[in-house]
Amino acid sequence: MQIRPTRRFVLGGLAACLAAGGAHAGAPDASLRPVPRPGEPRSRLPARPETMLDQTGFSGDVGWAVSDVKTGLPLEAVGGDRRLPPASVAKALTTLYALETLGPDHRFTTRILGAGTLSNGRLDGDLILSGGGDPFLDTDALADLASKLKAAGVHEVRGDFYVDDSCLPYTHSIDEEQPEQVGYSPAVSGIALNFNRVHFEWKQASGGYQVAMDARTEKYRPEVAMAEMKVVSRAAPVYTFQDGNGRDQWTVSAQALGTGGSRWLPVRRPADYAGDVFRTLARANGIVLKPARNGTGPAGQRLVLASHSSPTLTVILKDMLKYSNNLTAEMVGMSATAAREGTPPRSLKDSGLSMSQWATQRFGMKSTRMVDHSGLGADSRMTAEDLVAALVDARRSGVLRPLLKAVPVLDSKGRLVKNSKVRIDAKTGTLNFVSGLGGFITTDDGTELAFAIFAADPETRSHIPREQRERPPGARHWNGQAKVFQQKLIARWSSIYGT
């Protein structure tokens, strides 16, 4: 393990003194030696960080930092300036970026537009399903739009049917290095349906398997034609994918299926997917549409026939942080860049760079460079000290902590600590041989800390074959060790700075 520590420690009781003296405001470059509480045996003192670092038990690089929220004073940093992959901890930064740019009450709107004249229930012209960057759009919402279209008096469409997803740039996969079949790396564009995932279900039948591809929700299960699956006899690979004839064409190994099951697969053609499903739902309302075409339709005036609005941005971001949805992060992040710059970004990578530049200007995060907004891309880099500075600022404005998920407090053996007085609200981040945690700790005496912990083994990660990246050998154990180490650090900080 290569560690280049920059150790900065101060006693919590010195915070006010150091903050008052400008010439001595920097934390000393020395390791804090914990002082026992009255009557406390030295054997119970929290371990020094150097000792903890030597005893991590997992390979790779580690960096962490923690600061007092009230004073902003750095309390401890080891490798805090190391540029490491943040994984999904990056979504905390995306949340701040979107909230400041779009506002907490922002809603994304999907519209049904008419290009032509509507008379006696007949639209003489084209119909356009216009995406507005809504990451929460699902089959229920499309069904609502189809019902509203009928209620608007439309019974026949004489022209073509278009799906416009141009408000955001198209990306084939959030991270091209991921296996094709993983649902957490779908395509991204200005329209998404069911988080750009299609439901694949299979059942063993006489002579083979029955398969279905649909866009299900609890209310609807419309079958889709733009994604098709073929079961083939082979041992490996389990899945193959190709883009052919305007469809997502999948094959799956019969030997891997068993008697039956289901999973969500990523969609690579979001506009075609949404158009396919909307045609089915419109037909259920008596409106027959031509096969969908991707585009804005011919120039001219537009008549708004129906619209659907998402929940507020605050609701969307809270859900994103809870479930760590990558598609939501990318669509929200790119929408923020489009609003900030007045035009859609040229690519996902460009939008990640725009957020990085904003973070430098806004929080002084000079060592942060993102290639996306979700943290899925392995080339993204962030330092613990950078993130902690942003967290301290965000906590003072009160915008982030209420959206973060509560993290359970565990003991040194990974067991849940019941009735703990320590509270942790943070964003986790997990990739293969990458683990992160960043957020806030309230200690038992009410002291509030902002912290970030990053760990990564890029060397091991780089040697994983693409087909094994969904569940590579050793990754689960490595990440488990990293999480135990995170809890040991939190216990240390709670003991030292919570008194």
mmCIF file with all atom_site columns, C-alpha atoms in Angstrom, residues 106-211:
data_model
loop_
_atom_site.group_PDB
_atom_site.id
_atom_site.type_symbol
_atom_site.label_atom_id
_atom_site.label_alt_id
_atom_site.label_comp_id
_atom_site.label_asym_id
_atom_site.label_entity_id
_atom_site.label_seq_id
_atom_site.pdbx_PDB_ins_code
_atom_site.Cartn_x
_atom_site.Cartn_y
_atom_site.Cartn_z
_atom_site.occupancy
_atom_site.B_iso_or_equiv
_atom_site.pdbx_formal_charge
_atom_site.auth_seq_id
_atom_site.auth_comp_id
_atom_site.auth_asym_id
_atom_site.auth_atom_id
_atom_site.pdbx_PDB_model_num
ATOM 1   C CA . HIS A 1 106 ? -37.516 22.601  -10.243 1.00 0.00 ? 106 HIS A CA 1
ATOM 2   C CA . ARG A 1 107 ? -39.633 20.063  -12.151 1.00 0.00 ? 107 ARG A CA 1
ATOM 3   C CA . PHE A 1 108 ? -38.880 18.316  -15.428 1.00 0.00 ? 108 PHE A CA 1
ATOM 4   C CA . THR A 1 109 ? -41.697 18.332  -17.974 1.00 0.00 ? 109 THR A CA 1
ATOM 5   C CA . THR A 1 110 ? -42.457 15.804  -20.709 1.00 0.00 ? 110 THR A CA 1
ATOM 6   C CA . ARG A 1 111 ? -44.882 17.046  -23.360 1.00 0.00 ? 111 ARG A CA 1
ATOM 7   C CA . ILE A 1 112 ? -47.003 15.751  -26.218 1.00 0.00 ? 112 ILE A CA 1
ATOM 8   C CA . LEU A 1 113 ? -46.864 18.296  -29.028 1.00 0.00 ? 113 LEU A CA 1
ATOM 9   C CA . GLY A 1 114 ? -48.854 18.635  -32.224 1.00 0.00 ? 114 GLY A CA 1
ATOM 10  C CA . ALA A 1 115 ? -47.297 20.052  -35.363 1.00 0.00 ? 115 ALA A CA 1
ATOM 11  C CA . GLY A 1 116 ? -50.351 20.888  -37.433 1.00 0.00 ? 116 GLY A CA 1
ATOM 12  C CA . THR A 1 117 ? -54.020 21.642  -36.924 1.00 0.00 ? 117 THR A CA 1
ATOM 13  C CA . LEU A 1 118 ? -56.490 19.795  -34.733 1.00 0.00 ? 118 LEU A CA 1
ATOM 14  C CA . SER A 1 119 ? -60.049 19.631  -36.031 1.00 0.00 ? 119 SER A CA 1
ATOM 15  C CA . ASN A 1 120 ? -62.875 17.251  -35.162 1.00 0.00 ? 120 ASN A CA 1
ATOM 16  C CA . GLY A 1 121 ? -60.508 14.955  -33.303 1.00 0.00 ? 121 GLY A CA 1
ATOM 17  C CA . ARG A 1 122 ? -58.051 14.683  -36.190 1.00 0.00 ? 122 ARG A CA 1
ATOM 18  C CA . LEU A 1 123 ? -54.535 16.045  -36.051 1.00 0.00 ? 123 LEU A CA 1
ATOM 19  C CA . ASP A 1 124 ? -53.484 16.998  -39.558 1.00 0.00 ? 124 ASP A CA 1
ATOM 20  C CA . GLY A 1 125 ? -49.772 16.909  -38.905 1.00 0.00 ? 125 GLY A CA 1
ATOM 21  C CA . ASP A 1 126 ? -47.181 15.201  -36.760 1.00 0.00 ? 126 ASP A CA 1
ATOM 22  C CA . LEU A 1 127 ? -47.284 14.169  -33.115 1.00 0.00 ? 127 LEU A CA 1
ATOM 23  C CA . ILE A 1 128 ? -44.146 14.643  -30.984 1.00 0.00 ? 128 ILE A CA 1
ATOM 24  C CA . LEU A 1 129 ? -43.272 13.067  -27.658 1.00 0.00 ? 129 LEU A CA 1
ATOM 25  C CA . SER A 1 130 ? -40.858 15.697  -26.335 1.00 0.00 ? 130 SER A CA 1
ATOM 26  C CA . GLY A 1 131 ? -38.509 14.672  -23.523 1.00 0.00 ? 131 GLY A CA 1
ATOM 27  C CA . GLY A 1 132 ? -37.630 17.213  -20.867 1.00 0.00 ? 132 GLY A CA 1
ATOM 28  C CA . GLY A 1 133 ? -34.847 15.394  -19.027 1.00 0.00 ? 133 GLY A CA 1
ATOM 29  C CA . ASP A 1 134 ? -37.156 13.739  -16.476 1.00 0.00 ? 134 ASP A CA 1
ATOM 30  C CA . PRO A 1 135 ? -35.288 10.810  -14.865 1.00 0.00 ? 135 PRO A CA 1
ATOM 31  C CA . PHE A 1 136 ? -38.479 9.654   -13.106 1.00 0.00 ? 136 PHE A CA 1
ATOM 32  C CA . LEU A 1 137 ? -40.587 9.145   -16.242 1.00 0.00 ? 137 LEU A CA 1
ATOM 33  C CA . ASP A 1 138 ? -42.133 5.682   -16.183 1.00 0.00 ? 138 ASP A CA 1
ATOM 34  C CA . THR A 1 139 ? -44.779 3.647   -17.974 1.00 0.00 ? 139 THR A CA 1
ATOM 35  C CA . ASP A 1 140 ? -47.487 4.993   -15.640 1.00 0.00 ? 140 ASP A CA 1
ATOM 36  C CA . ALA A 1 141 ? -46.571 8.543   -16.677 1.00 0.00 ? 141 ALA A CA 1
ATOM 37  C CA . LEU A 1 142 ? -46.735 7.638   -20.378 1.00 0.00 ? 142 LEU A CA 1
ATOM 38  C CA . ALA A 1 143 ? -50.128 6.045   -19.783 1.00 0.00 ? 143 ALA A CA 1
ATOM 39  C CA . ASP A 1 144 ? -51.249 9.300   -18.168 1.00 0.00 ? 144 ASP A CA 1
ATOM 40  C CA . LEU A 1 145 ? -50.009 11.255  -21.199 1.00 0.00 ? 145 LEU A CA 1
ATOM 41  C CA . ALA A 1 146 ? -51.880 8.940   -23.563 1.00 0.00 ? 146 ALA A CA 1
ATOM 42  C CA . SER A 1 147 ? -55.061 9.423   -21.530 1.00 0.00 ? 147 SER A CA 1
ATOM 43  C CA . LYS A 1 148 ? -54.594 13.209  -21.547 1.00 0.00 ? 148 LYS A CA 1
ATOM 44  C CA . LEU A 1 149 ? -54.058 13.134  -25.299 1.00 0.00 ? 149 LEU A CA 1
ATOM 45  C CA . LYS A 1 150 ? -57.417 11.439  -25.727 1.00 0.00 ? 150 LYS A CA 1
ATOM 46  C CA . ALA A 1 151 ? -59.026 13.898  -23.306 1.00 0.00 ? 151 ALA A CA 1
ATOM 47  C CA . ALA A 1 152 ? -57.644 16.750  -25.431 1.00 0.00 ? 152 ALA A CA 1
ATOM 48  C CA . GLY A 1 153 ? -59.856 15.480  -28.229 1.00 0.00 ? 153 GLY A CA 1
ATOM 49  C CA . VAL A 1 154 ? -57.252 13.704  -30.337 1.00 0.00 ? 154 VAL A CA 1
ATOM 50  C CA . HIS A 1 155 ? -58.586 10.530  -31.943 1.00 0.00 ? 155 HIS A CA 1
ATOM 51  C CA . GLU A 1 156 ? -56.555 10.367  -35.136 1.00 0.00 ? 156 GLU A CA 1
ATOM 52  C CA . VAL A 1 157 ? -53.070 11.467  -36.172 1.00 0.00 ? 157 VAL A CA 1
ATOM 53  C CA . ARG A 1 158 ? -52.510 11.803  -39.907 1.00 0.00 ? 158 ARG A CA 1
ATOM 54  C CA . GLY A 1 159 ? -48.809 12.613  -39.803 1.00 0.00 ? 159 GLY A CA 1
ATOM 55  C CA . ASP A 1 160 ? -45.719 10.965  -38.372 1.00 0.00 ? 160 ASP A CA 1
ATOM 56  C CA . PHE A 1 161 ? -44.869 10.234  -34.756 1.00 0.00 ? 161 PHE A CA 1
ATOM 57  C CA . TYR A 1 162 ? -41.567 11.632  -33.434 1.00 0.00 ? 162 TYR A CA 1
ATOM 58  C CA . VAL A 1 163 ? -39.695 11.235  -30.157 1.00 0.00 ? 163 VAL A CA 1
ATOM 59  C CA . ASP A 1 164 ? -37.502 14.238  -29.355 1.00 0.00 ? 164 ASP A CA 1
ATOM 60  C CA . ASP A 1 165 ? -34.725 13.548  -26.850 1.00 0.00 ? 165 ASP A CA 1
ATOM 61  C CA . SER A 1 166 ? -32.430 16.385  -27.951 1.00 0.00 ? 166 SER A CA 1
ATOM 62  C CA . CYS A 1 167 ? -32.495 18.384  -24.697 1.00 0.00 ? 167 CYS A CA 1
ATOM 63  C CA . LEU A 1 168 ? -29.570 16.250  -23.490 1.00 0.00 ? 168 LEU A CA 1
ATOM 64  C CA . PRO A 1 169 ? -26.768 14.569  -25.472 1.00 0.00 ? 169 PRO A CA 1
ATOM 65  C CA . TYR A 1 170 ? -27.003 10.861  -26.240 1.00 0.00 ? 170 TYR A CA 1
ATOM 66  C CA . THR A 1 171 ? -24.619 8.507   -24.451 1.00 0.00 ? 171 THR A CA 1
ATOM 67  C CA . HIS A 1 172 ? -24.592 4.788   -25.330 1.00 0.00 ? 172 HIS A CA 1
ATOM 68  C CA . SER A 1 173 ? -23.554 3.757   -21.803 1.00 0.00 ? 173 SER A CA 1
ATOM 69  C CA . ILE A 1 174 ? -22.669 5.811   -18.728 1.00 0.00 ? 174 ILE A CA 1
ATOM 70  C CA . ASP A 1 175 ? -19.415 3.864   -18.508 1.00 0.00 ? 175 ASP A CA 1
ATOM 71  C CA . GLU A 1 176 ? -18.406 1.987   -21.649 1.00 0.00 ? 176 GLU A CA 1
ATOM 72  C CA . GLU A 1 177 ? -16.072 -0.208  -19.599 1.00 0.00 ? 177 GLU A CA 1
ATOM 73  C CA . GLN A 1 178 ? -19.017 -1.865  -17.827 1.00 0.00 ? 178 GLN A CA 1
ATOM 74  C CA . PRO A 1 179 ? -20.498 -5.170  -19.074 1.00 0.00 ? 179 PRO A CA 1
ATOM 75  C CA . GLU A 1 180 ? -23.343 -4.597  -21.527 1.00 0.00 ? 180 GLU A CA 1
ATOM 76  C CA . GLN A 1 181 ? -25.976 -6.299  -19.362 1.00 0.00 ? 181 GLN A CA 1
ATOM 77  C CA . VAL A 1 182 ? -25.649 -4.260  -16.145 1.00 0.00 ? 182 VAL A CA 1
ATOM 78  C CA . GLY A 1 183 ? -28.728 -2.146  -15.508 1.00 0.00 ? 183 GLY A CA 1
ATOM 79  C CA . TYR A 1 184 ? -26.791 0.550   -13.657 1.00 0.00 ? 184 TYR A CA 1
ATOM 80  C CA . SER A 1 185 ? -25.048 1.709   -16.858 1.00 0.00 ? 185 SER A CA 1
ATOM 81  C CA . PRO A 1 186 ? -27.807 2.327   -19.414 1.00 0.00 ? 186 PRO A CA 1
ATOM 82  C CA . ALA A 1 187 ? -27.885 4.811   -22.251 1.00 0.00 ? 187 ALA A CA 1
ATOM 83  C CA . VAL A 1 188 ? -28.618 8.461   -21.454 1.00 0.00 ? 188 VAL A CA 1
ATOM 84  C CA . SER A 1 189 ? -30.465 11.093  -23.475 1.00 0.00 ? 189 SER A CA 1
ATOM 85  C CA . GLY A 1 190 ? -33.147 13.740  -23.022 1.00 0.00 ? 190 GLY A CA 1
ATOM 86  C CA . ILE A 1 191 ? -35.845 11.122  -22.444 1.00 0.00 ? 191 ILE A CA 1
ATOM 87  C CA . ALA A 1 192 ? -35.756 8.103   -20.150 1.00 0.00 ? 192 ALA A CA 1
ATOM 88  C CA . LEU A 1 193 ? -38.334 5.453   -19.359 1.00 0.00 ? 193 LEU A CA 1
ATOM 89  C CA . ASN A 1 194 ? -38.203 3.245   -16.270 1.00 0.00 ? 194 ASN A CA 1
ATOM 90  C CA . PHE A 1 195 ? -34.621 4.432   -15.696 1.00 0.00 ? 195 PHE A CA 1
ATOM 91  C CA . ASN A 1 196 ? -33.857 3.191   -19.238 1.00 0.00 ? 196 ASN A CA 1
ATOM 92  C CA . ARG A 1 197 ? -34.243 -0.416  -18.248 1.00 0.00 ? 197 ARG A CA 1
ATOM 93  C CA . VAL A 1 198 ? -36.352 -3.125  -19.892 1.00 0.00 ? 198 VAL A CA 1
ATOM 94  C CA . HIS A 1 199 ? -37.678 -6.111  -17.952 1.00 0.00 ? 199 HIS A CA 1
ATOM 95  C CA . PHE A 1 200 ? -36.522 -9.515  -19.170 1.00 0.00 ? 200 PHE A CA 1
ATOM 96  C CA . GLU A 1 201 ? -38.405 -12.561 -17.872 1.00 0.00 ? 201 GLU A CA 1
ATOM 97  C CA . TRP A 1 202 ? -37.950 -16.209 -18.728 1.00 0.00 ? 202 TRP A CA 1
ATOM 98  C CA . LYS A 1 203 ? -39.709 -19.479 -17.933 1.00 0.00 ? 203 LYS A CA 1
ATOM 99  C CA . GLN A 1 204 ? -38.688 -22.985 -18.810 1.00 0.00 ? 204 GLN A CA 1
ATOM 100 C CA . ALA A 1 205 ? -41.130 -24.628 -21.226 1.00 0.00 ? 205 ALA A CA 1
ATOM 101 C CA . SER A 1 206 ? -41.257 -27.786 -23.281 1.00 0.00 ? 206 SER A CA 1
ATOM 102 C CA . GLY A 1 207 ? -38.456 -27.643 -25.801 1.00 0.00 ? 207 GLY A CA 1
ATOM 103 C CA . GLY A 1 208 ? -36.824 -24.498 -24.414 1.00 0.00 ? 208 GLY A CA 1
ATOM 104 C CA . TYR A 1 209 ? -37.745 -21.192 -22.780 1.00 0.00 ? 209 TYR A CA 1
ATOM 105 C CA . GLN A 1 210 ? -40.528 -18.643 -23.024 1.00 0.00 ? 210 GLN A CA 1
ATOM 106 C CA . VAL A 1 211 ? -39.111 -15.118 -22.851 1.00 0.00 ? 211 VAL A CA 1
#
